[in-house]
Short mmCIF file of C-alpha atoms and ligand atoms in Angstrom, two decimals:
data_model
loop_
_atom_site.label_atom_id
_atom_site.label_comp_id
_atom_site.label_asym_id
_atom_site.label_seq_id
_atom_site.Cartn_x
_atom_site.Cartn_y
_atom_site.Cartn_z
CA UNK F 252 34.08 -15.94 -28.80
CA UNK F 253 31.38 -13.58 -27.43
CA UNK F 254 29.75 -14.85 -24.23
CA UNK F 255 26.14 -15.92 -24.71
CA UNK F 256 23.55 -13.16 -23.95
CA UNK F 257 21.98 -13.35 -20.49
CA UNK F 258 18.46 -14.53 -21.05
CA UNK F 259 15.91 -13.48 -18.48
CA UNK F 260 13.80 -16.23 -16.91
CA UNK F 261 10.28 -16.62 -18.25
CA UNK F 262 8.79 -15.29 -14.96
CA UNK F 263 10.50 -11.94 -15.30
CA UNK F 264 9.65 -11.85 -18.88
CA UNK F 265 5.97 -12.13 -17.70
CA UNK F 266 6.12 -8.87 -15.84
CA UNK F 267 4.12 -6.11 -17.74
CA UNK F 268 5.96 -3.18 -19.26
CA UNK F 269 6.49 -0.49 -16.73
CA UNK F 270 3.55 1.87 -17.42
CA UNK F 271 5.02 4.85 -15.73
CA UNK F 272 8.06 4.94 -18.15
CA UNK F 273 6.42 7.33 -20.42
CA UNK F 274 5.55 9.84 -17.64
CA UNK F 275 9.16 9.45 -16.21
CA UNK F 276 10.66 10.33 -19.46
CA UNK F 277 8.47 13.26 -19.96
CA UNK F 278 9.31 14.39 -16.39
CA UNK F 279 12.99 14.24 -17.22
CA UNK F 280 12.58 15.95 -20.50
CA UNK F 281 10.60 18.75 -18.73
CA UNK F 282 13.25 19.22 -16.03
CA UNK F 283 15.84 19.30 -18.59
CA UNK F 284 14.20 22.26 -20.17
CA UNK F 285 14.13 23.86 -16.64
CA UNK F 286 10.46 23.52 -16.01
CA UNK F 287 9.33 23.95 -12.54
CA UNK F 288 7.33 20.68 -12.09
CA UNK F 289 4.78 20.22 -9.36
CA UNK F 290 5.05 16.35 -8.65
CA UNK F 291 1.86 14.97 -7.26
CA UNK F 292 2.96 11.39 -8.22
CA UNK F 293 5.10 10.38 -5.45
CA UNK F 294 3.39 7.89 -2.82
CA UNK F 295 6.27 8.36 -0.27
CA UNK F 296 5.56 10.58 2.81
CA UNK F 297 7.54 13.79 2.83
CA UNK F 298 7.18 14.36 6.44
CA UNK F 299 10.07 13.22 8.57
CA UNK F 300 10.23 10.31 11.08
CA UNK F 301 9.37 11.53 14.54
CA UNK F 302 12.56 12.42 16.51
CA UNK F 303 11.99 10.16 19.50
CA UNK F 304 12.10 7.26 16.95
CA UNK F 305 15.34 8.37 15.64
CA UNK F 306 16.77 8.63 19.03
CA UNK F 307 15.79 5.13 19.91
CA UNK F 308 17.62 3.94 16.87
CA UNK F 309 20.81 5.88 17.88
CA UNK F 310 20.69 4.27 21.26
CA UNK F 311 20.14 0.77 19.90
CA UNK F 312 22.70 1.13 17.18
CA UNK F 313 25.41 1.56 19.93
CA UNK F 314 24.58 -1.85 21.58
CA UNK F 315 26.72 -4.81 20.27
CA UNK F 316 24.04 -7.39 20.79
CA UNK F 317 22.18 -5.52 17.94
CA UNK F 318 25.20 -6.08 15.57
CA UNK F 319 24.58 -9.79 15.31
CA UNK F 320 21.99 -11.52 13.15
CA UNK F 321 18.57 -10.89 14.41
CA UNK F 322 15.97 -13.60 15.36
CA UNK F 323 14.23 -14.66 12.13
CA UNK F 324 10.76 -14.00 13.29
CA UNK F 325 11.51 -10.70 14.88
CA UNK F 326 12.34 -9.64 18.54
CA UNK F 327 9.71 -10.99 20.73
CA UNK F 328 9.39 -7.48 22.31
CA UNK F 329 8.72 -6.02 18.85
CA UNK F 330 6.13 -8.61 18.17
CA UNK F 331 4.64 -7.78 21.81
CA UNK F 332 4.59 -4.15 20.81
CA UNK F 333 2.50 -5.08 17.53
CA UNK F 334 0.14 -7.19 19.65
CA UNK F 335 -0.48 -4.41 22.14
CA UNK F 336 -0.91 -1.91 19.40
CA UNK F 337 -3.56 -4.13 17.70
CA UNK F 338 -5.36 -4.70 20.95
CA UNK F 339 -5.46 -0.90 21.65
CA UNK F 340 -6.26 0.19 18.31
CA UNK F 341 -8.52 -2.64 17.00
CA UNK F 342 -9.63 -4.55 20.02
CA UNK F 343 -7.93 -7.50 18.29
CA UNK F 344 -6.05 -10.10 20.54
CA UNK F 345 -2.88 -11.55 19.01
CA UNK F 346 -0.34 -14.08 20.35
CA UNK F 347 3.01 -12.34 19.72
CA UNK F 348 4.71 -15.83 19.31
CA UNK F 349 2.49 -17.38 16.73
CA UNK F 350 0.26 -14.61 15.31
CA UNK F 351 2.80 -11.76 14.66
CA UNK F 352 5.68 -11.92 12.09
CA UNK F 353 8.30 -9.11 11.54
CA UNK F 354 8.82 -8.12 7.94
CA UNK F 355 11.41 -6.18 6.01
CA UNK F 356 8.50 -3.77 5.18
CA UNK F 357 5.21 -5.02 4.19
CA UNK F 358 6.06 -5.13 0.43
CA UNK F 359 8.49 -7.83 1.17
CA UNK F 360 5.87 -9.94 3.05
CA UNK F 361 3.15 -9.46 0.36
CA UNK F 362 5.65 -10.45 -2.37
CA UNK F 363 6.64 -13.65 -0.58
CA UNK F 364 3.33 -14.77 0.38
CA UNK F 365 2.56 -16.60 -2.85
CA UNK F 366 5.98 -18.53 -2.47
CA UNK F 367 4.43 -20.28 0.70
CA UNK F 368 1.12 -21.22 -0.70
CA UNK F 369 0.82 -21.08 -4.58
CA UNK F 370 1.66 -24.03 -6.70
CA UNK F 371 2.19 -23.57 -10.44
CA UNK F 372 -1.13 -22.84 -12.22
CA UNK F 373 -2.96 -22.01 -8.99
CA UNK F 374 -4.95 -18.76 -9.09
CA UNK F 375 -4.56 -15.53 -6.94
CA UNK F 376 -7.36 -12.93 -6.78
CA UNK F 377 -5.84 -9.64 -7.19
CA UNK F 378 -7.38 -6.11 -7.04
CA UNK F 379 -7.37 -3.98 -10.30
CA UNK F 380 -6.46 -1.20 -10.02
CA UNK F 381 -4.03 -2.19 -7.27
CA UNK F 382 -0.49 -2.12 -5.73
CA UNK F 383 1.74 -3.91 -8.46
CA UNK F 384 3.48 -6.23 -5.88
CA UNK F 385 0.47 -8.56 -5.47
CA UNK F 386 0.62 -9.51 -9.19
CA UNK F 387 4.45 -9.65 -9.30
CA UNK F 388 4.68 -11.96 -6.27
CA UNK F 389 1.97 -14.26 -7.84
CA UNK F 390 3.90 -14.38 -11.08
CA UNK F 391 7.26 -15.15 -9.14
CA UNK F 392 5.54 -18.03 -7.67
CA UNK F 393 4.31 -19.23 -11.17
CA UNK F 394 0.66 -18.66 -10.12
CA UNK F 395 -1.93 -17.08 -12.33
CA UNK F 396 -3.43 -13.76 -11.58
CA UNK F 397 -7.30 -13.26 -11.65
CA UNK F 398 -7.97 -9.46 -11.70
CA UNK F 399 -10.97 -8.46 -9.60
CA UNK F 400 -12.05 -5.09 -10.96
CA UNK F 401 -12.63 -2.31 -8.46
CA UNK F 402 -15.42 -0.09 -9.73
CA UNK F 403 -16.55 3.22 -8.46
CA UNK F 404 -20.30 2.06 -8.42
CA UNK F 405 -19.33 -0.54 -5.91
CA UNK F 406 -17.26 1.72 -3.72
CA UNK F 407 -14.16 0.21 -5.25
CA UNK F 408 -14.72 -2.93 -3.52
CA UNK F 409 -14.63 -6.17 -5.66
CA UNK F 410 -17.79 -8.00 -6.49
CA UNK F 411 -17.00 -11.49 -5.09
CA UNK F 412 -20.16 -12.84 -6.66
CA UNK F 413 -18.86 -12.03 -10.17
CA UNK F 414 -15.76 -14.35 -9.81
CA UNK F 415 -16.38 -17.50 -11.95
CA UNK F 416 -16.76 -20.66 -10.08
CA UNK F 417 -13.84 -22.23 -12.11
CA UNK F 418 -11.73 -19.48 -10.90
CA UNK F 419 -12.76 -19.65 -7.08
CA UNK F 420 -12.24 -23.39 -7.35
CA UNK F 421 -8.45 -22.99 -8.27
CA UNK F 422 -7.85 -19.80 -6.12
CA UNK F 423 -5.38 -20.00 -3.27
CA UNK F 424 -4.95 -16.52 -2.16
CA UNK F 425 -6.90 -13.18 -2.29
CA UNK F 426 -5.30 -9.81 -1.91
CA UNK F 427 -7.38 -6.87 -0.56
CA UNK F 428 -6.02 -3.47 0.41
CA UNK F 429 -8.16 -0.96 2.54
CA UNK F 430 -7.81 1.98 2.89
CA UNK F 431 -6.80 1.40 -0.77
CA UNK F 432 -3.95 2.59 -2.92
CA UNK F 433 -4.64 4.02 -5.51
CA UNK F 434 -8.38 4.72 -4.92
CA UNK F 435 -8.30 5.89 -1.48
CA UNK F 436 -11.49 3.84 -0.99
CA UNK F 437 -12.37 2.25 2.41
CA UNK F 438 -13.98 -1.09 3.02
CA UNK F 439 -17.24 -1.61 4.94
CA UNK F 440 -17.45 -4.16 7.74
CA UNK F 441 -20.11 -5.80 5.83
CA UNK F 442 -17.97 -6.24 2.74
CA UNK F 443 -15.28 -7.89 5.15
CA UNK F 444 -17.90 -10.25 6.51
CA UNK F 445 -18.62 -11.44 3.03
CA UNK F 446 -15.04 -11.88 2.32
CA UNK F 447 -14.72 -14.09 5.38
CA UNK F 448 -17.64 -16.32 4.25
CA UNK F 449 -16.36 -16.37 0.68
CA UNK F 450 -12.79 -17.48 1.85
CA UNK F 451 -14.16 -20.06 4.29
CA UNK F 452 -16.47 -21.48 1.55
CA UNK F 453 -13.54 -21.69 -1.03
CA UNK F 454 -10.60 -22.42 1.09
CA UNK F 455 -8.96 -19.13 0.16
CA UNK F 456 -6.22 -17.38 2.32
CA UNK F 457 -7.04 -13.74 2.57
CA UNK F 458 -4.14 -11.24 2.57
CA UNK F 459 -5.25 -7.87 3.50
CA UNK F 460 -2.92 -4.95 3.21
CA UNK F 461 -3.78 -2.49 5.94
CA UNK F 462 -0.85 -0.13 5.17
CA UNK F 463 -2.93 2.95 5.32
CA UNK F 464 -5.14 2.32 8.36
CA UNK F 465 -3.56 5.16 10.33
CA UNK F 466 -3.83 7.94 7.72
CA UNK F 467 -7.54 8.61 8.30
CA UNK F 468 -9.44 11.73 8.24
CA UNK F 469 -12.19 13.61 10.07
CA UNK F 470 -13.82 11.18 12.45
CA UNK F 471 -13.38 8.03 10.29
CA UNK F 472 -11.44 4.93 11.85
CA UNK F 473 -10.67 2.38 9.20
CA UNK F 474 -11.29 -1.21 10.69
CA UNK F 475 -8.88 -3.98 10.57
CA UNK F 476 -9.87 -7.12 8.64
CA UNK F 477 -9.08 -9.02 11.73
CA UNK F 478 -11.96 -7.46 13.58
CA UNK F 479 -14.34 -9.32 11.33
CA UNK F 480 -15.57 -12.56 13.19
CA UNK F 481 -13.80 -15.54 11.75
CA UNK F 482 -11.13 -13.59 9.92
CA UNK F 483 -8.20 -14.91 11.78
CA UNK F 484 -9.25 -18.39 10.58
CA UNK F 485 -8.95 -17.50 7.07
CA UNK F 486 -6.42 -14.76 6.67
CA UNK F 487 -3.64 -12.35 7.59
CA UNK F 488 -3.02 -8.68 7.55
CA UNK F 489 -0.08 -6.77 6.42
CA UNK F 490 1.06 -3.65 8.04
CA UNK F 491 4.06 -1.47 8.50
CA UNK F 492 5.43 1.54 9.92
CA UNK F 493 6.32 3.07 6.63
CA UNK F 494 3.23 5.26 6.24
CA UNK F 495 1.95 5.59 9.67
CA UNK F 496 5.25 6.98 11.06
CA UNK F 497 6.93 8.31 7.88
CA UNK F 498 9.43 5.46 8.00
CA UNK F 499 9.44 4.17 4.30
CA UNK F 500 13.33 4.00 4.32
CA UNK F 501 13.70 2.04 7.60
CA UNK F 502 12.35 -1.18 6.09
CA UNK F 503 10.18 -2.60 9.06
CA UNK F 504 6.58 -4.09 8.71
CA UNK F 505 4.67 -6.94 10.06
CA UNK F 506 2.15 -9.64 9.34
CA UNK F 507 -0.48 -10.66 11.73
CA UNK F 508 -3.33 -13.18 11.96
CA UNK F 509 -3.56 -16.83 11.04
CA UNK F 510 -0.65 -18.75 12.73
CA UNK F 511 -0.48 -21.56 9.94
CA UNK F 512 -0.44 -18.79 7.21
CA UNK F 513 2.25 -17.09 9.03
CA UNK F 514 4.31 -20.18 9.64
CA UNK F 515 4.15 -20.61 5.85
CA UNK F 516 5.44 -17.20 5.21
CA UNK F 517 8.08 -17.37 7.94
CA UNK F 518 9.49 -20.51 6.36
CA UNK F 519 9.92 -18.82 2.99
CA UNK F 520 11.65 -15.89 4.83
CA UNK F 521 13.98 -18.08 6.96
CA UNK F 522 15.32 -19.32 3.59
CA UNK F 523 15.79 -15.98 1.89
CA UNK F 524 16.38 -13.26 4.53
CA UNK F 525 17.79 -12.98 7.90
CA UNK F 526 15.41 -10.45 9.47
CA UNK F 527 15.24 -6.86 10.42
CA UNK F 528 18.24 -4.94 12.05
CA UNK F 529 17.50 -5.26 15.75
CA UNK F 530 18.08 -1.46 16.25
CA UNK F 531 15.43 -0.77 13.75
CA UNK F 532 13.12 -3.08 15.71
CA UNK F 533 13.96 -1.15 18.88
CA UNK F 534 13.01 1.96 16.95
CA UNK F 535 9.77 0.28 15.90
CA UNK F 536 8.96 -0.43 19.41
CA UNK F 537 9.42 3.29 20.20
CA UNK F 538 7.19 4.08 17.47
CA UNK F 539 4.37 1.86 18.38
CA UNK F 540 4.49 2.25 22.18
CA UNK F 541 5.72 5.88 22.42
CA UNK F 542 3.88 9.26 22.00
CA UNK F 543 1.35 9.34 18.99
CA UNK F 544 1.03 13.12 18.83
CA UNK F 545 3.12 13.38 15.63
CA UNK F 546 0.97 10.91 13.90
CA UNK F 547 -2.05 12.90 14.87
CA UNK F 548 -0.24 16.01 13.56
CA UNK F 549 0.55 14.16 10.25
CA UNK F 550 -3.08 13.19 9.80
CA UNK F 551 -3.95 16.80 10.02
CA UNK F 552 -1.29 17.78 7.59
CA UNK F 553 -2.66 15.31 5.03
CA UNK F 554 -6.26 16.36 5.73
CA UNK F 555 -5.37 19.90 5.01
CA UNK F 556 -3.72 18.98 1.84
CA UNK F 557 -6.66 16.67 0.83
CA UNK F 558 -9.07 19.70 1.49
CA UNK F 559 -7.01 22.01 -0.87
CA UNK F 560 -7.05 19.40 -3.60
CA UNK F 561 -10.73 18.58 -3.40
CA UNK F 562 -11.70 22.19 -3.34
CA UNK F 563 -9.36 23.00 -6.08
CA UNK F 564 -10.64 20.34 -8.34
CA UNK F 565 -14.28 21.13 -7.56
CA UNK F 566 -13.60 24.87 -8.42
CA UNK F 567 -12.71 23.72 -11.86
CA UNK F 568 -15.87 21.70 -12.09
CA UNK F 569 -14.10 18.44 -11.97
CA UNK F 570 -15.68 15.39 -10.18
CA UNK F 571 -13.97 14.14 -7.11
CA UNK F 572 -14.95 11.96 -4.02
CA UNK F 573 -13.67 13.16 -0.69
CA UNK F 574 -11.20 10.47 0.50
CA UNK F 575 -11.68 9.33 4.09
CA UNK F 576 -8.28 7.83 4.39
CA UNK F 577 -4.88 7.19 2.88
CA UNK F 578 -2.83 10.10 1.29
CA UNK F 579 -4.28 10.01 -2.31
CA UNK F 580 -7.08 11.71 -4.23
CA UNK F 581 -8.43 9.44 -7.05
CA UNK F 582 -10.67 11.04 -9.55
CA UNK F 583 -12.31 10.59 -13.02
CA UNK F 584 -10.28 12.17 -15.77
CA UNK F 585 -12.39 15.22 -17.10
CA UNK F 586 -12.74 16.05 -20.67
CA UNK F 587 -13.19 12.56 -21.93
CA UNK F 588 -9.49 11.91 -22.35
CA UNK F 589 -7.76 8.73 -21.56
CA UNK F 590 -5.60 8.81 -18.17
CA UNK F 591 -2.05 8.78 -20.03
CA UNK F 592 -3.10 11.49 -22.42
CA UNK F 593 -4.48 13.61 -19.51
CA UNK F 594 -1.51 12.98 -17.33
CA UNK F 595 0.89 14.03 -20.40
CA UNK F 596 -1.22 17.06 -20.94
CA UNK F 597 -1.03 18.23 -17.43
CA UNK F 598 2.64 17.83 -17.42
CA UNK F 599 3.43 19.51 -20.69
CA UNK F 600 1.07 22.44 -20.41
CA UNK F 601 1.03 23.28 -16.78
CA UNK F 602 3.90 21.44 -15.31
CA UNK F 603 1.77 19.29 -13.00
CA UNK F 604 2.50 15.64 -12.50
CA UNK F 605 -0.38 13.16 -11.65
CA UNK F 606 -0.31 9.52 -12.10
CA UNK F 607 -2.47 7.96 -14.85
CA UNK F 608 -4.85 5.43 -13.33
CA UNK F 609 -4.23 2.76 -15.99
CA UNK F 610 -0.75 2.43 -14.62
CA UNK F 611 -2.28 0.52 -11.62
CA UNK F 612 -4.28 -1.88 -13.80
CA UNK F 613 -6.72 -1.87 -16.69
CA UNK F 614 -9.66 -0.92 -14.39
CA UNK F 615 -7.80 2.17 -13.52
CA UNK F 616 -8.42 3.80 -16.90
CA UNK F 617 -10.53 6.75 -16.69
CA UNK F 618 -9.03 7.91 -13.46
CA UNK F 619 -5.93 9.63 -12.15
CA UNK F 620 -4.14 9.66 -8.77
CA UNK F 621 -2.88 12.64 -6.92
CA UNK F 622 -0.42 11.95 -3.87
CA UNK F 623 -0.65 14.24 -0.99
CA UNK F 624 2.91 14.07 -0.33
CA UNK F 625 3.80 17.74 -1.13
CA UNK F 626 3.06 20.80 1.09
CA UNK F 627 -0.17 22.69 0.96
CA UNK F 628 1.21 25.68 -0.66
CA UNK F 629 2.58 23.86 -3.62
CA UNK F 630 -0.83 22.04 -3.98
CA UNK F 631 -2.43 25.41 -4.02
CA UNK F 632 -0.11 26.41 -6.87
CA UNK F 633 -0.93 23.33 -8.61
CA UNK F 634 -4.62 23.80 -8.51
CA UNK F 635 -4.08 27.43 -9.75
CA UNK F 636 -2.12 26.15 -12.70
CA UNK F 637 -4.82 23.78 -13.55
CA UNK F 638 -7.05 26.64 -14.30
CA UNK F 639 -4.94 27.46 -17.29
CA UNK F 640 -5.57 24.05 -18.77
CA UNK F 641 -8.04 24.07 -21.80
CA UNK F 642 -9.23 20.58 -22.18
C1 PLP T 739 3.64 1.82 0.33
C2 PLP T 739 2.89 0.68 0.36
C3 PLP T 739 3.32 -0.51 0.74
C4 PLP T 739 4.83 -0.62 1.02
O1 PLP T 739 5.08 -0.71 2.34
P1 PLP T 739 6.41 -1.04 3.00
O2 PLP T 739 6.03 -1.38 4.42
O3 PLP T 739 7.21 0.18 2.93
O4 PLP T 739 7.10 -2.27 2.28
C5 PLP T 739 2.53 -1.63 0.67
N1 PLP T 739 1.40 -1.66 0.39
C6 PLP T 739 0.68 -0.54 -0.31
C7 PLP T 739 -0.68 -0.50 -0.74
C8 PLP T 739 1.44 0.77 -0.28
O5 PLP T 739 0.97 1.74 -0.82
#
């Protein structure tokens, strides 16, 4: 007798269809035809990890004490390095023992947070468009997602007053992400103040993903949510070394802020993972406390690429806002096409890959995202190719 088919759990069936499948398929087909694609879809830094961080890993990997299970909450020295970095960068004081938790990348932490605080049927407020993990983590905890549309006319910040009272009443968590993926928008301090008041009034835990705070341009310096008066009483901030130091493959991040919220997240984690390889944490200390010149150089590199793309799109007469941070350009689709049709035409007609905005949520429709993770020369070439497009 044939074994019974393996039926997926309801929570997995709840995940939306993967909206980039269509673009992925077209990419494979184009490459199979031998097309030279310029892929501006990948949100992963192409620049290498700075060498002194790699050296620190090599040294730490030799030490047998690092071959054992790490401490669950992370090496105290790593958490101390995070606290010093926060003090220096944002003027925020954190207790490394209670207000810093080491993560296996911030994706892991954001995904696990609802398991600590969301009961079946509770609501989580999630930005739309947004990083897909916020909704997935909510569904895995049997929570309900309430989408907060991010609109260009509001600077891609959610309108808190538009959230219905019966929703705020049942909401446990709110995810925010500034500088933002995919819109590259930044938050104002005044918005963060409204978030603190809102969270306090409704008893909501704020989970701010500050992943891109160091990829900033010109003289702009993105604030930490925790700089806002009262923020530590209502929320936490997720961060990682992935984008700042080009360390996406290393899997190390951290969550800082409210001690009770961190204790909850830590409790989930002690039951599902055993921490970050200590040698990687040693390398993380080297990243946070060592020379920062390369990060400065990376910022200049992304900024130069940003300028190539903004100038290129404007030369075509296409509308685009100049991003102040993160490594994305988010712009309205020209020519009245929908975002998937636009991305498909770019790929098929001029071999350029951009990400259709609708893939990040329904309110992303009408926009597309360019990731600045390929070199300026290729971006120039892409801008040239776009001139050949007849919309
Ligand atoms: C890249 C990214 C992450 C993932 O970070 P890791 O620390 O590598 O897990 C989290 N949030 C956003 C918005 C991202 O773009």
